[in-house]
CSV table of C-alpha atoms and ligand atoms in Angstrom, one decimal:
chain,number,residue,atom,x,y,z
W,1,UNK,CA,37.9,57.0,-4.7
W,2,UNK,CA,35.6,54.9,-6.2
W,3,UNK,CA,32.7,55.6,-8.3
W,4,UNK,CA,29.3,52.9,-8.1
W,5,UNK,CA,26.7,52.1,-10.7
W,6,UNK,CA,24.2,50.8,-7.9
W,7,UNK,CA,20.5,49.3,-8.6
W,8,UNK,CA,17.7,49.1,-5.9
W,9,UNK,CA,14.7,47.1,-6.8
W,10,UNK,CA,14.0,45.5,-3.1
W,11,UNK,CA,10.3,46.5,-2.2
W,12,UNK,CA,8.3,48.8,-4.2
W,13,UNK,CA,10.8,52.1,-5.7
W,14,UNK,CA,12.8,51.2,-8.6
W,15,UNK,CA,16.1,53.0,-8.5
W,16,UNK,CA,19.3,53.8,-10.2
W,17,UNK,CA,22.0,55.8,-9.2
W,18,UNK,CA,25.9,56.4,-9.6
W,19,UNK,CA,28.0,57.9,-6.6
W,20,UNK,CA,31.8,59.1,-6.1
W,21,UNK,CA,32.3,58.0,-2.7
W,22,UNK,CA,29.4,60.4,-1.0
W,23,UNK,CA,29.2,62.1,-3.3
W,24,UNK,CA,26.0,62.0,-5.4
W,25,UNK,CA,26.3,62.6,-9.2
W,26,UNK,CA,23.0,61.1,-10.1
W,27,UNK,CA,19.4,59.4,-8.3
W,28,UNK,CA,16.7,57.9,-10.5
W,29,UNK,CA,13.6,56.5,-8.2
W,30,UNK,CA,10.8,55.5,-10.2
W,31,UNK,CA,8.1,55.0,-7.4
W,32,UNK,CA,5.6,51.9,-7.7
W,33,UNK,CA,2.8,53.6,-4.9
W,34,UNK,CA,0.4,54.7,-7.5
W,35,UNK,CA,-0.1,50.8,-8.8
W,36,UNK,CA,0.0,49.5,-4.8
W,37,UNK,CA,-2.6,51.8,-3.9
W,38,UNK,CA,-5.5,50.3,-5.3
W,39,UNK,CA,-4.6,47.4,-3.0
W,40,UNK,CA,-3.7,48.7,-0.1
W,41,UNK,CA,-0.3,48.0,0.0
W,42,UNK,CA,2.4,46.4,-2.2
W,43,UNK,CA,1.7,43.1,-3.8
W,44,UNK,CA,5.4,41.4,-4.9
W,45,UNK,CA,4.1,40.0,-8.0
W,46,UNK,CA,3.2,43.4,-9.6
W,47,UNK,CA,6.4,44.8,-7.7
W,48,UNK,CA,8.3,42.6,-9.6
W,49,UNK,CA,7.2,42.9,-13.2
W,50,UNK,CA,6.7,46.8,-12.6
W,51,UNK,CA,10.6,46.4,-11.8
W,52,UNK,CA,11.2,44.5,-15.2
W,53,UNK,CA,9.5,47.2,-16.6
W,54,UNK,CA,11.2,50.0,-15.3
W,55,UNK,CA,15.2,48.7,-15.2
W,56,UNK,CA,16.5,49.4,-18.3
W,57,UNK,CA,15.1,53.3,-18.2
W,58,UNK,CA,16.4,54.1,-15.0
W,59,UNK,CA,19.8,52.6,-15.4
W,60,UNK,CA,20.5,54.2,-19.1
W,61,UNK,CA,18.9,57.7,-17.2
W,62,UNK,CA,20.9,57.1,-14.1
W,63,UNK,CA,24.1,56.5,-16.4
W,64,UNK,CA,23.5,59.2,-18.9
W,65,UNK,CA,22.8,61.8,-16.0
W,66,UNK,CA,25.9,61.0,-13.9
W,67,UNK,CA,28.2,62.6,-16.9
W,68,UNK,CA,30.3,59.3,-16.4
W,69,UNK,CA,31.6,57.2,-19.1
W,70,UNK,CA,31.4,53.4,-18.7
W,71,UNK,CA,35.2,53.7,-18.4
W,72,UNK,CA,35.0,55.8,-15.3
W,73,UNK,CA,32.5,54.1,-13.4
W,74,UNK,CA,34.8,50.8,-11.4
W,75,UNK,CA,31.9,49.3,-9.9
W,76,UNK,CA,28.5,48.0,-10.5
W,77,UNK,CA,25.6,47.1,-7.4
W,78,UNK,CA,22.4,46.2,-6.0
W,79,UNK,CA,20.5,45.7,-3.3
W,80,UNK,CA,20.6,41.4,-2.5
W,81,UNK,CA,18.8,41.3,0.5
W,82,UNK,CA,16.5,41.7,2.8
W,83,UNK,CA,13.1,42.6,0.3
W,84,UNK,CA,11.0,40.8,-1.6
W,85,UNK,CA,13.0,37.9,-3.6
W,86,UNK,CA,11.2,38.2,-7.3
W,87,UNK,CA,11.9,42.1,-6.6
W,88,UNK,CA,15.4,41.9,-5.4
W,89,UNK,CA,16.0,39.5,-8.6
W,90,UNK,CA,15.3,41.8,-11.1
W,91,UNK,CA,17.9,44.3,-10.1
W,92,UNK,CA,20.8,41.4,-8.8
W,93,UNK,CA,20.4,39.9,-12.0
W,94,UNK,CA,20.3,43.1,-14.5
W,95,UNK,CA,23.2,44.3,-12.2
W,96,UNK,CA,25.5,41.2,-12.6
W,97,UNK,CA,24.9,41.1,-16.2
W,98,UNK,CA,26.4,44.7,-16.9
W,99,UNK,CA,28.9,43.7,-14.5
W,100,UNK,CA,29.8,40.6,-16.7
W,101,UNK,CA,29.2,42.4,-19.9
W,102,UNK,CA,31.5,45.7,-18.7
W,103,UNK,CA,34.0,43.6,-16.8
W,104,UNK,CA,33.7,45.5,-13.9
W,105,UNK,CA,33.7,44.4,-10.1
W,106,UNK,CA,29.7,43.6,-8.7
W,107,UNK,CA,28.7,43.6,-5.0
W,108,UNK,CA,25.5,42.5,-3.6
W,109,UNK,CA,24.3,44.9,-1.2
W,110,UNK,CA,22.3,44.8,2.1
W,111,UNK,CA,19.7,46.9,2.3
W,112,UNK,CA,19.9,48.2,5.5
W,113,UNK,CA,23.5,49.0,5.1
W,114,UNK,CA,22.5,51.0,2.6
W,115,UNK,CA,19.8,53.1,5.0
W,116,UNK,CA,23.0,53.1,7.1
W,117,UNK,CA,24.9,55.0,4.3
W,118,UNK,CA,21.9,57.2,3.6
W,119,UNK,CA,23.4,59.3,6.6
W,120,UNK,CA,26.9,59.7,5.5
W,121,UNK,CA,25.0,61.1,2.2
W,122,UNK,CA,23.6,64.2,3.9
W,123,UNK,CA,26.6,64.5,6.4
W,124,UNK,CA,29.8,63.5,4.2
W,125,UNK,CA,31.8,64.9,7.6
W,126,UNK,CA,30.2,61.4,9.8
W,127,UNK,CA,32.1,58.6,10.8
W,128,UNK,CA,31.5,55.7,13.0
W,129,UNK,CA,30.7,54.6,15.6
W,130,UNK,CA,27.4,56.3,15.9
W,131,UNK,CA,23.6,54.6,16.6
W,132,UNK,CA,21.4,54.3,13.6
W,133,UNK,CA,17.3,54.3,13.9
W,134,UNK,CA,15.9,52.6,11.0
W,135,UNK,CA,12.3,53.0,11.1
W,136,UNK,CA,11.0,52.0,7.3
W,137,UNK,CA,8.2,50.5,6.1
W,138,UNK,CA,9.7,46.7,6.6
W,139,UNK,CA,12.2,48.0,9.5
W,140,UNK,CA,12.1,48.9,13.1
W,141,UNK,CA,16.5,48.5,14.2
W,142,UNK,CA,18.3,50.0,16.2
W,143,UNK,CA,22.2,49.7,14.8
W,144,UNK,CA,25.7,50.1,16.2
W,145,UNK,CA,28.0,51.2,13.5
W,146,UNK,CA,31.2,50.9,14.0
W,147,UNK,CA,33.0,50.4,10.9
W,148,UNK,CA,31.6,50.0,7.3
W,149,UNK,CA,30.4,46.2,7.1
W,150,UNK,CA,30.5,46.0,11.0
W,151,UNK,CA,26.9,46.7,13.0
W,152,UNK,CA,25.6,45.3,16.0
W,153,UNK,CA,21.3,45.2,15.9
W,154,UNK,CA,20.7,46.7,19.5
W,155,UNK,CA,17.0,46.7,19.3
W,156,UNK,CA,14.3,45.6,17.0
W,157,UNK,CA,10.8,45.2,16.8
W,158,UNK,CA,8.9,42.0,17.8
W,159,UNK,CA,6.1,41.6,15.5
W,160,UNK,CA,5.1,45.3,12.9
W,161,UNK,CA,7.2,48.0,12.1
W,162,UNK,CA,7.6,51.5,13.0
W,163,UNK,CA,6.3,52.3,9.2
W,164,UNK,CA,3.8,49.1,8.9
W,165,UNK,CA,1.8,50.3,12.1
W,166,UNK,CA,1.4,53.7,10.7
W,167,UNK,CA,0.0,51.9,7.5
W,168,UNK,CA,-2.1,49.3,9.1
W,169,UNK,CA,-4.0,52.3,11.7
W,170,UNK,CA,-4.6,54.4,8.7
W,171,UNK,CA,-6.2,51.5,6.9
W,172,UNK,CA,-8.6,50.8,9.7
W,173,UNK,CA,-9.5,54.8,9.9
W,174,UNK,CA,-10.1,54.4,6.2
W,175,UNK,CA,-7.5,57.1,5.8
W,176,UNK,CA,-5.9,55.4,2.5
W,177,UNK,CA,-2.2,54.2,1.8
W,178,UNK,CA,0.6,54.8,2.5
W,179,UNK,CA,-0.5,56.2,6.1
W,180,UNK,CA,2.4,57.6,7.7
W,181,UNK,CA,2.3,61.2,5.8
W,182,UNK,CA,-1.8,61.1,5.9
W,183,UNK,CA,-1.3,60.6,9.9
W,184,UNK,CA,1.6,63.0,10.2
W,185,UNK,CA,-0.7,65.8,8.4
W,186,UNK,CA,-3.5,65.1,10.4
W,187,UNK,CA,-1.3,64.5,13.8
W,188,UNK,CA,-1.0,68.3,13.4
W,189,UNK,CA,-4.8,69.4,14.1
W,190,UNK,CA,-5.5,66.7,16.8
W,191,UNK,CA,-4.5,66.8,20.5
W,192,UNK,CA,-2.2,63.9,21.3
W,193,UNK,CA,-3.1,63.8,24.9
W,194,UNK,CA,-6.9,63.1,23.6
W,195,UNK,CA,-6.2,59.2,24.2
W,196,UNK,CA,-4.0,56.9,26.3
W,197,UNK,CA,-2.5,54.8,24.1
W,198,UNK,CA,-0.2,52.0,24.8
W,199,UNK,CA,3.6,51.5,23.8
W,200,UNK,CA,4.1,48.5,23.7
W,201,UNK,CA,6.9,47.2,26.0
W,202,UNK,CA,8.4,43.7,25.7
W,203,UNK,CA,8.6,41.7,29.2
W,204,UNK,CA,11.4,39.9,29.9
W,205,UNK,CA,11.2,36.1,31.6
W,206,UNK,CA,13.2,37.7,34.6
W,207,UNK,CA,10.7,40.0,35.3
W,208,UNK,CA,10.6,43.7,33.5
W,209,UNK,CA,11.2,45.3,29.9
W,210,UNK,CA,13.1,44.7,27.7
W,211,UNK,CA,14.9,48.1,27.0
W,212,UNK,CA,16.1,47.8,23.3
W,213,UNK,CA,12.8,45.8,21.5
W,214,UNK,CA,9.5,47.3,20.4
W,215,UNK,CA,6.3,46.4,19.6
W,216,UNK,CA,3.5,47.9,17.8
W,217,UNK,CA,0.7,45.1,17.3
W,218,UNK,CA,-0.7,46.0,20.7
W,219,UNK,CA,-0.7,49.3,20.0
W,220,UNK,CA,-2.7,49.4,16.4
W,221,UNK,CA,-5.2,46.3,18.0
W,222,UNK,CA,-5.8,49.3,21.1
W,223,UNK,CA,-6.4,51.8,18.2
W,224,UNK,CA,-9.0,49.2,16.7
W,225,UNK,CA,-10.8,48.7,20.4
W,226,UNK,CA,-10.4,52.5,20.9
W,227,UNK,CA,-12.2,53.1,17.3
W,228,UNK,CA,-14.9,50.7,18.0
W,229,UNK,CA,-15.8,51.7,21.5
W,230,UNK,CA,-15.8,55.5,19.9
W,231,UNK,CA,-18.0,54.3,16.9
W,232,UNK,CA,-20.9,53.3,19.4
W,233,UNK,CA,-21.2,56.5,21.0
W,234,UNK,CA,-20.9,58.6,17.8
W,235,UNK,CA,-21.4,57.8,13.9
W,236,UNK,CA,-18.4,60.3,13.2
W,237,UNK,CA,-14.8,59.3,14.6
W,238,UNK,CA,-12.2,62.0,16.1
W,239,UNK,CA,-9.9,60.8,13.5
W,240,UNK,CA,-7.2,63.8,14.3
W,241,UNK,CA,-7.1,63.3,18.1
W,242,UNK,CA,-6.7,59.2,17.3
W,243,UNK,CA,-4.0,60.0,15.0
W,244,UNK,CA,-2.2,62.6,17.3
W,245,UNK,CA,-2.7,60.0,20.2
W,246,UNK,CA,-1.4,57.1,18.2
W,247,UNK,CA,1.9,59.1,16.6
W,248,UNK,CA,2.8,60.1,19.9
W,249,UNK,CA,2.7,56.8,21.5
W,250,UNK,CA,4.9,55.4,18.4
W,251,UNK,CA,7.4,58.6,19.1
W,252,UNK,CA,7.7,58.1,22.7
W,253,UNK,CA,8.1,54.7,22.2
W,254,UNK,CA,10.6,55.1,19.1
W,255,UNK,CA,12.6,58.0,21.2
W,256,UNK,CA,12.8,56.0,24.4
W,257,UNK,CA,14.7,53.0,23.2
W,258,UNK,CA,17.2,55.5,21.3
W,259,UNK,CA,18.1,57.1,23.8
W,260,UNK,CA,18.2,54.1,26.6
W,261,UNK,CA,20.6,52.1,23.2
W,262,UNK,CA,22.9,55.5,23.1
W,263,UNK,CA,23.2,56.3,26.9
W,264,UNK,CA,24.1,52.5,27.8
W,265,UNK,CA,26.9,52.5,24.9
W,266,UNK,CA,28.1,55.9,25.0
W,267,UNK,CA,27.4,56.8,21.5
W,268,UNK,CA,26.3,60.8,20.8
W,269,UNK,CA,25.0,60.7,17.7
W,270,UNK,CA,21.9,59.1,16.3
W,271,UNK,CA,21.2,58.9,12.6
W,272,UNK,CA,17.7,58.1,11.6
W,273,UNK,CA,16.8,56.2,9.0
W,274,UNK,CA,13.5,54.7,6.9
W,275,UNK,CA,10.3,56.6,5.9
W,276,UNK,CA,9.5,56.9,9.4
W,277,UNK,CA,12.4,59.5,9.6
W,278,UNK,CA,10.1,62.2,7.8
W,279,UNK,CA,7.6,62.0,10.8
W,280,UNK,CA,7.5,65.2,12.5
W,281,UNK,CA,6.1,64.3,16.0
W,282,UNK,CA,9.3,61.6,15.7
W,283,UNK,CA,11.8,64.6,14.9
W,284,UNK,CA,10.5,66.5,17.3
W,285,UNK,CA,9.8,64.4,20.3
W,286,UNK,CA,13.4,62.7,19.6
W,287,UNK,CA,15.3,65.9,19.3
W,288,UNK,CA,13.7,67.7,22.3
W,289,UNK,CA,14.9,64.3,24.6
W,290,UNK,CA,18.6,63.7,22.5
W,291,UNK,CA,19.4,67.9,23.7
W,292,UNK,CA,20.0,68.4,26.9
W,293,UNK,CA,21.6,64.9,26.7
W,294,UNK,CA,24.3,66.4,24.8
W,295,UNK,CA,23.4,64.0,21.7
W,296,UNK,CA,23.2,65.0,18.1
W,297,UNK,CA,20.5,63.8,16.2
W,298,UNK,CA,20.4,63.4,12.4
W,299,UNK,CA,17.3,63.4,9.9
W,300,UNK,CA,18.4,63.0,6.3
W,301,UNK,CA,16.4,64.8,4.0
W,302,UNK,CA,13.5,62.4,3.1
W,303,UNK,CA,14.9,61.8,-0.9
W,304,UNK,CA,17.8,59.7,1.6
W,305,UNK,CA,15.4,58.6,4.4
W,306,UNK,CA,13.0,56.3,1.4
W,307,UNK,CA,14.3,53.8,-0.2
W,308,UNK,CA,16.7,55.3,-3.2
W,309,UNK,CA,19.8,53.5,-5.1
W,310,UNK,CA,22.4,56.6,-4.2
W,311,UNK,CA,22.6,54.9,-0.2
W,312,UNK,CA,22.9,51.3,-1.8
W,313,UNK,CA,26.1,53.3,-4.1
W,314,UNK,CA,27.2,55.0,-1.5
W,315,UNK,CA,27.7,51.5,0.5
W,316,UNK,CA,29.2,49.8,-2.4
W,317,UNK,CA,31.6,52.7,-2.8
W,318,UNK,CA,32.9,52.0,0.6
W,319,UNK,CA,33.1,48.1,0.2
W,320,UNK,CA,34.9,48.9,-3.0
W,321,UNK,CA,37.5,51.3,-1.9
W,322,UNK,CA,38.4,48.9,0.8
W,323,UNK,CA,38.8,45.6,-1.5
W,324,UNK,CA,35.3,44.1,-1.0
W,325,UNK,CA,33.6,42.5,-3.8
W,326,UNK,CA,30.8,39.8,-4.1
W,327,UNK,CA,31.4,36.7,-6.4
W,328,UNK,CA,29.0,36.6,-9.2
W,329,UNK,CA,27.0,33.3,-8.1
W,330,UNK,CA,25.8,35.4,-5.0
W,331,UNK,CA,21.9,35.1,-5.3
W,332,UNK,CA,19.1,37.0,-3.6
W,333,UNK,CA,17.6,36.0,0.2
W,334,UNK,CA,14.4,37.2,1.4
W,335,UNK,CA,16.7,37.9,4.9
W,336,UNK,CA,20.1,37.8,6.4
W,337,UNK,CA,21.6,39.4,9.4
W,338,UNK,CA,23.1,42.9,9.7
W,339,UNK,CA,25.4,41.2,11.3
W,340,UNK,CA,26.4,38.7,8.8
W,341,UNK,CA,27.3,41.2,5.8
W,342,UNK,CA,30.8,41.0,5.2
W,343,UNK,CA,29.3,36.8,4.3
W,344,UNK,CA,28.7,38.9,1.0
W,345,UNK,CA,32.2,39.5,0.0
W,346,UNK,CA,35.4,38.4,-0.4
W,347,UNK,CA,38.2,40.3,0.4
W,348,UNK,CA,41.3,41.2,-2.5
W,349,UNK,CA,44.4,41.0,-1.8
P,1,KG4,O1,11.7,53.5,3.9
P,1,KG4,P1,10.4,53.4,3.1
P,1,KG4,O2,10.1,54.4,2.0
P,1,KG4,O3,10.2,52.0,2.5
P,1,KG4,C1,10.5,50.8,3.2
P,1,KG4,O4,9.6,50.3,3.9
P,1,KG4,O5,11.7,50.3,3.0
P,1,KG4,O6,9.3,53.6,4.2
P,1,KG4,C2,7.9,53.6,3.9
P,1,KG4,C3,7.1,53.7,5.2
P,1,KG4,C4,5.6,53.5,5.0
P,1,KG4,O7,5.2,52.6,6.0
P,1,KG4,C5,5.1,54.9,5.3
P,1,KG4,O8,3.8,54.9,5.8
P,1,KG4,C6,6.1,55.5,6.2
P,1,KG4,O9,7.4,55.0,5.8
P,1,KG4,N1,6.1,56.9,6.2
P,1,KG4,C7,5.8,57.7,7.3
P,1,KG4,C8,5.9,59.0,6.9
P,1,KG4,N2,6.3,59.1,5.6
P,1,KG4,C9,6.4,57.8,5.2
P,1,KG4,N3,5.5,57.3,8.5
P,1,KG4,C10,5.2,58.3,9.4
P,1,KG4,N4,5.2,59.6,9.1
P,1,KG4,C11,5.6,60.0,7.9
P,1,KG4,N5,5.6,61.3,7.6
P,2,ZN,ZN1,14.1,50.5,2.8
């Protein structure tokens, strides 16, 4: 059993947390929106000193909460990559020092792992191999997992994410930021059949689509046309029926490659992942297909789904119990592979 001191600081949520294994005994997320909004989305210089400002608060509340003395907790973490590199600095760095100055083991963390782990928080009973959806803000994946530091990328997006569309259609309905829950709430009072949107396939040179990648620049540039064309004919926009027609293009679209990844490697369970994850029109379209399939589909609570240190713990914990640690010259990178995580550590004897 190991028990993780474990640091997030890669986008705009600066969080603390300590976990036994997956079990959570404290969660501190300090969230940065309130500063971002004024701009419309996050802007990594303020991100970062918001960070500097934050760290030491949410480690000594994280710490204090837990009920752990120093003695008891055997490791110490944070998220290395992928994020914003003056961000992920603050937390590598403050992380590694306590890790010096308590002589305890550090590991550098990748942050979609963590997502990853965010499952096993709300279903301690999963175990690989199982398909992950991560559908954040930065992220559009879909992930084979079949052992902890071993994952296969399936499917991604080509250009925005799941998360990033939702933001970017919002912005040009003037709706405000962060769009995905103003969309969800309006998605519910619009008819989704209003518009034909498209879902943005990816051809492939041979001829066809490809089955695993998405794209969603097409789709929010067919939302700007459709807004436009509507605009001419009347000064006041059907803003529920564009949002009902755009969430259920992103949910087909989302649900179609999960299912296509699972089917063609025989996996049966599918844990999402990401902000995206709170969308209902996703949960719902997703669950009504995965059913009669005979597939189970997880949704974490949303405190797991957004970004949080517990699933960056919870990761560590894993790494930890089976020998992993990272050497202390490991530095941040703005992006590295799913694929490439066990490049992190080095294995004990
Ligand atoms: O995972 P997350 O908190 O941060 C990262 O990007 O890592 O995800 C944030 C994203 C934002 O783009 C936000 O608009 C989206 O998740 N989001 C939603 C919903 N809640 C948050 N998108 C659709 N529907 C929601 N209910
Ligand atoms: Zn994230």
């Amino acid at each position: 059993m190991a028990t993780v001191l474990a640091l997030e600081t890669s986008c705009d949520e600066t969080a603390a947390a300590v976990v036994r294994d997956r079990t959570i005994l404290s969660s501190v997320v300090s969230s940065q929106i309130e500063l971002h909004q004024r701009y419309g989305g996050v802007v990594p210089e303020v991100a970062s000193r918001q960070h500097l400002e934050t760290m030491n608060w949410a480690i000594g509340q994280a710490v204090e909460q837990s009920g752990c003395t120093w003695a008891e907790i055997d490791g110490i973490a944070a998220t290395c990559a992928p994020g914003l590199v003056g961000a992920l600095m603050v937390g590598l760095t403050a992380a590694k020092t306590l890790a010096m100055l308590r002589q305890k083991p550090f590991l550098g963390v990748h942050h979609l792992e963590g997502h990853i782990y965010a499952s096993y928080l709300s279903e301690p009973e999963l175990n690989p191999p199982f398909l992950c959806l991560l559908v954040s803000g930065g992220h559009t994946s879909l992930i084979y997992v079949k052992d902890c530091g071993q994952y296969e990328t399936l499917g991604q997006t080509r250009d925005d994410a799941a998360g990033e569309a939702f933001d970017k259609v919002a912005r040009l309905l003037k709706l405000g930021y962060p769009g995905g829950p103003i969309i969800d709430r309006l998605a519910i009072e619009g008819n989704a059949k209003a518009f034909a949107l498209p879902e943005g396939q990816i051809s492939l040179p041979e001829g066809g689509f490809h089955r695993y990648d998405s794209s969603f620049s097409g789709l929010k540039t067919a939302v700007l046309r459709l807004t436009q064309t509507l605009e001419t004919r009347s000064p006041t926009l059907p803003v529920a029926d564009i949002a009902a027609s755009f969430q259920a293009a992103v949910a087909r679209a989302l649900t179609k490659r999960a299912i296509a990844c699972a089917q063609d490697f025989g996996l049966t369970t599918i844990a999402v992942g990401g902000g995206v994850a709170a969308n209902r029109g996703l949960r719902q379209h997703l669950t009504e297909a995965a059913e009669p399939l005979g597939m189970r589909v997880l949704f974490p609570p949303l405190k797991f789904c957004t970004d949080n240190a517990a699933m960056i713990a919870c990761a560590a914990a894993d790494h930890l119990n089976r020998g992993h640690t990272s050497p202390l010259t490991l530095g941040v990178r703005s992006r590295i592979p799913l694929s490439d995580v066990m490049q992190l550590y080095r294995e004990q004897g």
